Short mmCIF file of C-alpha atoms and ligand atoms in Angstrom, two decimals:
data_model
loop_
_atom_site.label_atom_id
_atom_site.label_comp_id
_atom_site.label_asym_id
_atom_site.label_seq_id
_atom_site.Cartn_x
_atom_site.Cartn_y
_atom_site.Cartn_z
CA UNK A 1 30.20 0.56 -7.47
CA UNK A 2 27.37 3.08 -7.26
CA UNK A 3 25.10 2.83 -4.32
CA UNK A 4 21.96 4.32 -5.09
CA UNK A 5 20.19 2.09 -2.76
CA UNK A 6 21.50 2.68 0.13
CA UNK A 7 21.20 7.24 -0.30
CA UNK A 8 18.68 8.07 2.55
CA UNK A 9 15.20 9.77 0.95
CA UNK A 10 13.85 12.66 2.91
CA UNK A 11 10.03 13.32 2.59
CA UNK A 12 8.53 16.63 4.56
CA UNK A 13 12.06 16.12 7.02
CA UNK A 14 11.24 12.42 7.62
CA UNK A 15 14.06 10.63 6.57
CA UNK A 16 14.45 6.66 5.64
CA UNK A 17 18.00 5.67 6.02
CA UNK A 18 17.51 3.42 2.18
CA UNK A 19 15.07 3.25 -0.97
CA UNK A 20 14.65 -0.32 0.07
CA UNK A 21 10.85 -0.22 1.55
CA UNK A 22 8.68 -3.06 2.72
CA UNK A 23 5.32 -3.09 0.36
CA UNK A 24 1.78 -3.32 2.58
CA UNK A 25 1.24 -6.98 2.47
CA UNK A 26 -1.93 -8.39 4.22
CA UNK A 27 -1.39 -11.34 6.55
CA UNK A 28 -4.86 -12.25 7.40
CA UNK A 29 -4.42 -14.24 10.59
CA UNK A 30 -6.81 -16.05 12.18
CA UNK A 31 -6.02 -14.27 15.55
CA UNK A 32 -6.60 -11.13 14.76
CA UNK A 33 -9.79 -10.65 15.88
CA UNK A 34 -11.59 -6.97 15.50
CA UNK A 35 -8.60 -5.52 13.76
CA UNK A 36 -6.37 -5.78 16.47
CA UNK A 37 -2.64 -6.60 15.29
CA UNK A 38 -0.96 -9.66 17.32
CA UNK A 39 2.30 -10.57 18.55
CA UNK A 40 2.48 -12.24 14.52
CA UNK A 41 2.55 -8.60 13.33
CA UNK A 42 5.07 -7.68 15.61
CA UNK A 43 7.05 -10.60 14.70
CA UNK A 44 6.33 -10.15 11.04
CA UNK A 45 6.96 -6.19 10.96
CA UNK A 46 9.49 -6.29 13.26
CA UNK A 47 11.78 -8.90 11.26
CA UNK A 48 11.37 -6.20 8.19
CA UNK A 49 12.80 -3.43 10.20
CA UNK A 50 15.46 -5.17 11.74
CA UNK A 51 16.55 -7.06 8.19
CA UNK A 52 17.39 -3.35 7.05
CA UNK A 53 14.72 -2.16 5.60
CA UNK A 54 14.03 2.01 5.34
CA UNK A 55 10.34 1.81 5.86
CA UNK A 56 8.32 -0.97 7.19
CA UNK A 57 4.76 -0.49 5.58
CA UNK A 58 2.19 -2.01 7.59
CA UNK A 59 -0.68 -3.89 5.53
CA UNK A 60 -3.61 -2.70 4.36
CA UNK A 61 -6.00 -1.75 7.05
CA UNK A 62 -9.15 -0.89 7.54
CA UNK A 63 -10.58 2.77 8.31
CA UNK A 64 -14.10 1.08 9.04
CA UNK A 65 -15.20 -2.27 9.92
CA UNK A 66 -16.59 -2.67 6.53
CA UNK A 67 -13.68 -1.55 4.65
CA UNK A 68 -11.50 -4.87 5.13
CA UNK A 69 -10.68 -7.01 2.72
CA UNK A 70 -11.18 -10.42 4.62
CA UNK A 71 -12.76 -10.18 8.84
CA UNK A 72 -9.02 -11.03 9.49
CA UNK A 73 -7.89 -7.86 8.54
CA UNK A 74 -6.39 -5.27 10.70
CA UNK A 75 -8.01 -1.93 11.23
CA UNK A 76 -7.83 0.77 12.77
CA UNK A 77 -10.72 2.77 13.69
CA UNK A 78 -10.71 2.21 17.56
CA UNK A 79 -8.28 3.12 20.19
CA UNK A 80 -7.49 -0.92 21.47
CA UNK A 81 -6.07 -1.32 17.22
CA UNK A 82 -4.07 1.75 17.97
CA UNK A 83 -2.37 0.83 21.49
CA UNK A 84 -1.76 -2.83 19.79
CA UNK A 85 0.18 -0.53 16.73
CA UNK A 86 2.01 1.56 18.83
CA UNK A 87 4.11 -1.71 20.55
CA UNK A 88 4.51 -2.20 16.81
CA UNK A 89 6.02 0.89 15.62
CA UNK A 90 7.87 1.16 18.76
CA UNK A 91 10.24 -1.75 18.01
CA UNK A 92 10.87 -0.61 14.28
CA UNK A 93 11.84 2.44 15.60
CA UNK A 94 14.54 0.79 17.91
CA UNK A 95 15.50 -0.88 14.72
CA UNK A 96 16.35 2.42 12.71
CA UNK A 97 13.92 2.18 10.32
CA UNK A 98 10.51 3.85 9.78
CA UNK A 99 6.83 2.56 10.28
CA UNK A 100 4.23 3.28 7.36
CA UNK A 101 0.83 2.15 7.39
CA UNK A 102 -1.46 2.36 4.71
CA UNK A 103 -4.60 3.15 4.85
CA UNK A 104 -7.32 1.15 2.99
CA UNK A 105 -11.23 0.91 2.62
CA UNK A 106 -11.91 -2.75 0.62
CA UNK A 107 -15.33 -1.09 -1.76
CA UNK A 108 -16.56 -4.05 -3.58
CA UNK A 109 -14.28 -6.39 -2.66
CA UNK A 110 -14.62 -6.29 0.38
CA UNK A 111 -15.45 -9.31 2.76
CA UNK A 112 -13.71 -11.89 1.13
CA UNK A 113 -11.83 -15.18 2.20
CA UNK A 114 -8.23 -14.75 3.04
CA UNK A 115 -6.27 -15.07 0.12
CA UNK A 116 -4.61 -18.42 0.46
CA UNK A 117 -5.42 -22.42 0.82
CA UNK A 118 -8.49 -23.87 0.66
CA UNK A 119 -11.41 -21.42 0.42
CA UNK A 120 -15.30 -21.30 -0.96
CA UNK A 121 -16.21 -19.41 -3.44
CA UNK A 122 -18.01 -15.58 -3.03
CA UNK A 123 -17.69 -13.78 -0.11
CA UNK A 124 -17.34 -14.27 3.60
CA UNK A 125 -21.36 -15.14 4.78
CA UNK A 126 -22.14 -13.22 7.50
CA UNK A 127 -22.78 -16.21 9.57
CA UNK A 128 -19.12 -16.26 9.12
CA UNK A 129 -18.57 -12.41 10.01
CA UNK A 130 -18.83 -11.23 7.01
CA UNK A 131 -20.51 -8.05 5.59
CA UNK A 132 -22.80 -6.59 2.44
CA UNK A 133 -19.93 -4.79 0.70
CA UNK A 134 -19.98 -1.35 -0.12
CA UNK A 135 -18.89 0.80 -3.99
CA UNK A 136 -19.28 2.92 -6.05
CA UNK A 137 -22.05 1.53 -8.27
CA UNK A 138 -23.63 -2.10 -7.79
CA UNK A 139 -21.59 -3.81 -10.05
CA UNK A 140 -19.87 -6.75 -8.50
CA UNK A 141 -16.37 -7.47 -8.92
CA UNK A 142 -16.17 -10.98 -10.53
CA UNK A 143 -16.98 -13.68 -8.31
CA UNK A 144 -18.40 -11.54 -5.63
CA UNK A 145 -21.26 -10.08 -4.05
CA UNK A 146 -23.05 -6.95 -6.08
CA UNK A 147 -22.08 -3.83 -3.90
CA UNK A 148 -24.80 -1.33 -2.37
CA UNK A 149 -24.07 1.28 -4.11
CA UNK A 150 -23.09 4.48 -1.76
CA UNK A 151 -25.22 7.45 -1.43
CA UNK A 152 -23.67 11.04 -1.93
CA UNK A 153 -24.79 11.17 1.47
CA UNK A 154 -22.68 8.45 2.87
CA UNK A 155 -19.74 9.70 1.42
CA UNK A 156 -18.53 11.93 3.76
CA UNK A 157 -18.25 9.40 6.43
CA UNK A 158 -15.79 7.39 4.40
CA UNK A 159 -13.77 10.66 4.15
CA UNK A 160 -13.89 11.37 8.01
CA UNK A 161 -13.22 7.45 8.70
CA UNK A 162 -9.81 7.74 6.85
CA UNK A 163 -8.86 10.93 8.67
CA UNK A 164 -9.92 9.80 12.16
CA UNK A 165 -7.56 6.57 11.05
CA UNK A 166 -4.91 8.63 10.10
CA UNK A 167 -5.01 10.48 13.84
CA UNK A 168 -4.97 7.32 15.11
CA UNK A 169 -2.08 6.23 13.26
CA UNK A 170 0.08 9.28 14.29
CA UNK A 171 -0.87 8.92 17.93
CA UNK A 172 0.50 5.05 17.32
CA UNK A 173 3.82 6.37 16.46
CA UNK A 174 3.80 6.18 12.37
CA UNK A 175 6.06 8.21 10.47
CA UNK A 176 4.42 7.55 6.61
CA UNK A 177 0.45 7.42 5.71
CA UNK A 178 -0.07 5.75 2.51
CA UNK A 179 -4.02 5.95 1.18
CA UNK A 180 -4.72 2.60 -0.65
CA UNK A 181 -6.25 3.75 -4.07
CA UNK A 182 -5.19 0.98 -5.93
CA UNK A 183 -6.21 -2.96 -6.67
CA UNK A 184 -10.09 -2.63 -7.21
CA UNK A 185 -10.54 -1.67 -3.51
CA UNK A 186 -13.09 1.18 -3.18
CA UNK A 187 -10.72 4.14 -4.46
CA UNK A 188 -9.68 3.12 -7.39
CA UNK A 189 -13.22 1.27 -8.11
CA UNK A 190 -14.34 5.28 -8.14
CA UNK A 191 -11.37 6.40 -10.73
CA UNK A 192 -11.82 3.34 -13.17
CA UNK A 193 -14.84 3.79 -15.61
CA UNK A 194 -15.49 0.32 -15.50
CA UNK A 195 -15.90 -0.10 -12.44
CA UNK A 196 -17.69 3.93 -11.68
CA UNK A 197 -21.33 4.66 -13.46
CA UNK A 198 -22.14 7.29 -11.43
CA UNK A 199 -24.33 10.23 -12.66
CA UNK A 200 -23.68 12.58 -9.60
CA UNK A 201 -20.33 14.86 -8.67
CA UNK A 202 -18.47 11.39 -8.02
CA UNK A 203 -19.08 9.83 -11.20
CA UNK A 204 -18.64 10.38 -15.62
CA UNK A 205 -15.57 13.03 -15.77
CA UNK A 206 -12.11 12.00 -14.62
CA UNK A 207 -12.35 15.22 -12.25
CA UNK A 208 -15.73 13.56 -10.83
CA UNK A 209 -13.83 9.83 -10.58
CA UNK A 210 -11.44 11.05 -8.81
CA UNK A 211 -13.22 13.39 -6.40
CA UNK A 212 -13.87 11.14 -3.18
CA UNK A 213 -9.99 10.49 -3.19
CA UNK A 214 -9.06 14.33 -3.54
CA UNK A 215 -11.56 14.80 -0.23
CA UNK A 216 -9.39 11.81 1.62
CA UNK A 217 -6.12 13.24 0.83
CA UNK A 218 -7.91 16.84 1.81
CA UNK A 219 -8.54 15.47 5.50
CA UNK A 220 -6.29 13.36 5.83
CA UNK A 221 -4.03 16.29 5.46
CA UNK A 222 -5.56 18.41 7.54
CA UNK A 223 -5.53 15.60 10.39
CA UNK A 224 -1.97 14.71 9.81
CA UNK A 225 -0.66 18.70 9.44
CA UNK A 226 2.51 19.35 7.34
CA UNK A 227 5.14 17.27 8.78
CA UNK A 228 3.65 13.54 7.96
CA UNK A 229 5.01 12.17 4.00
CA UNK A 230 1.57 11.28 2.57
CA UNK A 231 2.09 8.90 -0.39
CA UNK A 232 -1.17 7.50 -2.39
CA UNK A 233 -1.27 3.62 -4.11
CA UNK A 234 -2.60 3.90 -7.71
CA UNK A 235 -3.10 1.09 -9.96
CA UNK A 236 -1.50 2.70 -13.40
CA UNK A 237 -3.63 0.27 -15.49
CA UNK A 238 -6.77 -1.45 -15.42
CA UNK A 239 -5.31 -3.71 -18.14
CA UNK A 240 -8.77 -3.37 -20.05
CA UNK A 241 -10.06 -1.52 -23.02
CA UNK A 242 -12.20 1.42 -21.50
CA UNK A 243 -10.72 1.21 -18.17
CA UNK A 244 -8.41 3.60 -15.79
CA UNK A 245 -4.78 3.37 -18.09
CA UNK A 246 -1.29 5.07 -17.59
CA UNK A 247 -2.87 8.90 -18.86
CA UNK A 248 -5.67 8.98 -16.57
CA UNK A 249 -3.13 8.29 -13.61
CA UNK A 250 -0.58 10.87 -14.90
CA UNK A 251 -3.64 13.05 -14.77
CA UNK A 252 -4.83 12.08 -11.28
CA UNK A 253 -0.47 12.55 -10.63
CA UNK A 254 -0.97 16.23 -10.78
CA UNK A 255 -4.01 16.61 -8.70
CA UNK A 256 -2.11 14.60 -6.18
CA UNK A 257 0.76 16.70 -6.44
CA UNK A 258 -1.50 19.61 -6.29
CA UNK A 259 -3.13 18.42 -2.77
CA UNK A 260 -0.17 18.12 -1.25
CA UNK A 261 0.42 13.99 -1.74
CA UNK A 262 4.27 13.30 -1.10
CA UNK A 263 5.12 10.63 -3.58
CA UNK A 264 3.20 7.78 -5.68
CA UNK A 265 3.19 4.33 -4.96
CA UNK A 266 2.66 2.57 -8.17
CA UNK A 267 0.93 -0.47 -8.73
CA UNK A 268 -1.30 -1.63 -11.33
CA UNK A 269 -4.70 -3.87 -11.78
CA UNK A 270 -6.79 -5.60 -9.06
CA UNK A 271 -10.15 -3.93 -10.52
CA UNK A 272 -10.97 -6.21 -13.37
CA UNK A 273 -10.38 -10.21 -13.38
CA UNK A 274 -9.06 -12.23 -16.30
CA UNK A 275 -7.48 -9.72 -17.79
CA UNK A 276 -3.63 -10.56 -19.80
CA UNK A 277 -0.87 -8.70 -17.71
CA UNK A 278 2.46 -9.19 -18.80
CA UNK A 279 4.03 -10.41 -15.92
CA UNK A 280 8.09 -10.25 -15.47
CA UNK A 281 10.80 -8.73 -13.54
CA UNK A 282 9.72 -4.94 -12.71
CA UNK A 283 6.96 -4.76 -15.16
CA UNK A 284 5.37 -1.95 -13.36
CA UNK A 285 8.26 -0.22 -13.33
CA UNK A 286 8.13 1.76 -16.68
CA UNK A 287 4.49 3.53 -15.27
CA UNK A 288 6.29 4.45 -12.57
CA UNK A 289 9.01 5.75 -14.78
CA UNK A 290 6.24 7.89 -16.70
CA UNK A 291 4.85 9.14 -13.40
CA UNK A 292 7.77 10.49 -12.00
CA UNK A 293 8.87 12.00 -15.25
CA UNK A 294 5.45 13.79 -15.95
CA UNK A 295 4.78 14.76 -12.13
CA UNK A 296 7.80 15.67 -10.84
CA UNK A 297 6.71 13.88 -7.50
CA UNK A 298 8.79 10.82 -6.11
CA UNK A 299 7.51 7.27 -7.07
CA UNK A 300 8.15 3.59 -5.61
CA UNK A 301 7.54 1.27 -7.68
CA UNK A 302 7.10 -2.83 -7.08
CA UNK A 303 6.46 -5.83 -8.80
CA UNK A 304 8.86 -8.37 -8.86
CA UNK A 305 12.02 -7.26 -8.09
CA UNK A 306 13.90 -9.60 -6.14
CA UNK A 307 17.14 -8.83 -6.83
CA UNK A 308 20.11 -6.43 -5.42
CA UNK A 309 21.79 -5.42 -9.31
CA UNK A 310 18.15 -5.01 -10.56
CA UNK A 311 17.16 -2.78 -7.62
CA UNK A 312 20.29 -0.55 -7.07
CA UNK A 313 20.11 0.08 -11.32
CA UNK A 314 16.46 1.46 -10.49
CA UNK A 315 17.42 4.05 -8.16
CA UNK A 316 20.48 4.79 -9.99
CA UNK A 317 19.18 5.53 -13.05
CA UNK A 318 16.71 7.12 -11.58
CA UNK A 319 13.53 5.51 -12.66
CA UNK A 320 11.88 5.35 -9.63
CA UNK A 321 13.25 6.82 -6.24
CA UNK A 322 12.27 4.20 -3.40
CA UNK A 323 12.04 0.04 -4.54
CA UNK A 324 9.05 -1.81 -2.60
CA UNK A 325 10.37 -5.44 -2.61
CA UNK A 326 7.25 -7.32 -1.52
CA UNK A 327 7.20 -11.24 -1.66
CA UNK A 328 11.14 -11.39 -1.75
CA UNK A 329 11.08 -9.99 2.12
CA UNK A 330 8.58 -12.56 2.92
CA UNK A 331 10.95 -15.27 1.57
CA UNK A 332 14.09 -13.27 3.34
CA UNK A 333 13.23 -10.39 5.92
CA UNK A 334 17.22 -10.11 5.94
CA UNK A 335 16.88 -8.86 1.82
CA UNK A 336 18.37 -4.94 2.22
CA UNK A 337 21.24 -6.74 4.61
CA UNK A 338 22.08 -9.34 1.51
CA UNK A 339 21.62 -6.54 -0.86
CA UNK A 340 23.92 -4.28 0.86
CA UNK A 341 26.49 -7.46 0.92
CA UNK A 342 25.83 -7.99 -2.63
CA UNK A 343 26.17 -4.50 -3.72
CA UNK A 344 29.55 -4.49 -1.53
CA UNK A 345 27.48 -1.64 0.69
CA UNK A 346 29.03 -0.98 4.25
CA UNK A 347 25.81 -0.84 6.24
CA UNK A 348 26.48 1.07 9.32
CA UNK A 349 23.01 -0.50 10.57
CA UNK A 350 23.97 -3.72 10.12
CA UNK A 351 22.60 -5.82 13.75
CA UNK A 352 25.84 -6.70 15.12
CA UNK A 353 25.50 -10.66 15.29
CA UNK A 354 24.96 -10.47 11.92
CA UNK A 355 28.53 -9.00 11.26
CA UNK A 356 29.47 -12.94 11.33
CA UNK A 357 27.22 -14.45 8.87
CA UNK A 358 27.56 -12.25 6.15
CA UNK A 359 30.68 -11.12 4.66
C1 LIG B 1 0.13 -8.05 -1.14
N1 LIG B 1 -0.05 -6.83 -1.79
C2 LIG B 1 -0.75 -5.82 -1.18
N2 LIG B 1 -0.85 -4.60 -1.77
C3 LIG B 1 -1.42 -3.56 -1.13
O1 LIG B 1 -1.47 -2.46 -1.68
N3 LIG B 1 -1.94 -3.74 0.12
C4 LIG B 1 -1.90 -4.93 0.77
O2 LIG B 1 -2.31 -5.05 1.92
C5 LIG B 1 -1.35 -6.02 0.07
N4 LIG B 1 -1.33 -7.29 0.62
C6 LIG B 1 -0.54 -8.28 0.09
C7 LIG B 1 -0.35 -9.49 0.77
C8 LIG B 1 0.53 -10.45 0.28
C9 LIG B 1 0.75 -11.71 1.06
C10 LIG B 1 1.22 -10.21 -0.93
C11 LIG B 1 2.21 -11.21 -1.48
C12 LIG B 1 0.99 -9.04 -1.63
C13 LIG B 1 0.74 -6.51 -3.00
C14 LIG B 1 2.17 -6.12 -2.60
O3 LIG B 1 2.18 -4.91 -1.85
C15 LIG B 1 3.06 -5.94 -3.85
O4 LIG B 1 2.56 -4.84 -4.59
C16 LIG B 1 3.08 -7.18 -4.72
O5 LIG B 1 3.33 -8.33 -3.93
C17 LIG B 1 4.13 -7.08 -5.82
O6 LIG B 1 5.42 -6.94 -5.30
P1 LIG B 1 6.44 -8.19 -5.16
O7 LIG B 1 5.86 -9.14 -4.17
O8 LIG B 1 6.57 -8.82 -6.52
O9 LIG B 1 7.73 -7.58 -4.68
#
């Protein structure tokens, strides 16, 4: 039996020990005040690396106050947020695996309620420590708040607060930067026409859309130097008629590639509501297929693969190089150990007491 899966993946030296990768998944507890991660996320992160994961990918966290999603996010643009990571990355590390973080800035959606139980409608009042959200023109994302737009001016303090997070997150021990330019947050709300009416150098041509992003992978580069993997989010498909589609990423696929981005994480939606996605097992999977094929750059892809056959047929037949299994590792941190089982996988990494509860 072929075992794709379980092949390390080198990036810039860095290698994970298995294509099975933890997606960024916020967690939005109440406790974590200013940004700072808890003993939850080193519970939560910590379980992933030890359940045999090859890279851990912290959630989605803010380079600026105003960049998270919900005032429970985690962020990461002080020095007390990066002490609090490195106890975090420390213990995946004892667990062999690797610790990714991405990096994220929310645009207009952007001071919202956490994404579960019982919550009003709009945004997070600033009564309740919320914030006017930020994007690239003032046109809200359904349900919420019309953004200020940003000036041309303002711009380059977005780009220097995702490289001074990116230092951060290198002097907190992370092996793998991910820039979140995917699900309507403020990247991808630049690349998708729909969401981008901008008459200066960040707005109209798909060279223009996709500027601000090129000048965050630029310096985060630079801050990072040449041994870090950099990997970028996308969202293939806006799912809408005018939108950003599959093309326009392939596009933006080269300039990555160009800029020295590592591999593509690849998503898809978030920037427009009520739109029909076909939802099913690895449905994103064939626009990662098209990426890789027309880049020649590595892809993950996610979405709904939950399952060790499905997974280890994705590597093998090469149609995307790393699997992010998201919701299934919330449900079952111990997922790459069962998979390995499954897929009759000898995994030398295996935590020892576990030797007796699985076959
Ligand atoms: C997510 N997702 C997500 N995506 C992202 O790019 N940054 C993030 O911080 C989050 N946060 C988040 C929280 C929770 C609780 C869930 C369930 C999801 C999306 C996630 O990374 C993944 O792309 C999707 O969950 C689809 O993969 P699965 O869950 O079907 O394997």
């Amino acid at each position: 039996m072929s075992h794709a899966l379980f092949e390390p993946l080198t990036l810039r030296g860095v290698e994970a020990r298995n294509r099975i990768w933890i997606p960024p998944m916020c967690q939005y507890m109440v406790d974590a005040q200013d940004g700072v991660p808890t003993d939850w996320h080193l519970m939560h992160l910590g379980s992933l690396a030890r359940g045999g994961a090859g890279v851990v990918m912290a959630e989605a966290t803010g380079v600026a106050p105003e960049g998270r999603i919900s005032p429970q996010d985690l962020g990461l643009w002080n020095d007390d947020q990066a002490a609090a990571f490195a106890r975090i990355t420390s213990f995946i590390h004892t667990q062999g695996a690797l610790a990714a973080i991405q990096l994220a800035h929310a645009g207009r959606k952007a001071s919202t309620w956490r994404g579960w139980g019982e919550r009003p409608e709009g945004n997070v009042p600033v009564e309740h420590g919320g914030w006017q959200p930020v994007g690239a023109s003032p046109i809200a994302f359904t349900g919420l708040a019309e953004p200020r737009e940003l000036t041309v001016h303002e711009l380059p303090g977005i780009v220097e607060a995702f490289a001074a997070a990116a230092r951060r997150a290198i002097a907190a021990g992370f092996d793998i930067l991910e820039i979140h330019a995917a699900h309507g947050y403020l990247l991808h709300s630049f690349l998708s026409p729909l969401s981008n009416q901008r008459t200066d150098a960040y707005g109209g041509s798909l060279e223009n859309r996709s500027r601000l992003l090129i000048e965050i992978v630029d310096a985060v580069r630079a801050a990072i130097g040449d041994d870090i993997p950099l990997l970028v989010r996308v969202s293939a498909t806006d799912w809408a008629e005018g939108g950003w589609d599959l093309p326009q990423t392939v596009e933006l696929s080269h300039m990555l590639r160009e800029h020295s981005v590592d591999m593509i994480d690849v998503s898809s939606g978030g920037n427009i509501l009520h739109v029909k996605i076909p939802v099913g097992p690895g449905y994103q999977l064939a626009f990662a297929t098209a990426i890789r094929e027309a880049s020649g750059l590595p892809v993950s892809t996610v979405g709904m693969i939950d399952e060790p056959f499905q997974a280890e047929q994705i590597v093998a037949l090469e149609q995307a190089d790393v699997v992010m299994v998201g919701r299934e590792t919330l449900r079952d941190p111990n997922f790459p150990i069962r998979a390995a089982d499954a897929l009759r996988y000898r995994m030398s990494y295996k935590p020892g007491p576990y030797e007796r509860a699985y076959r």
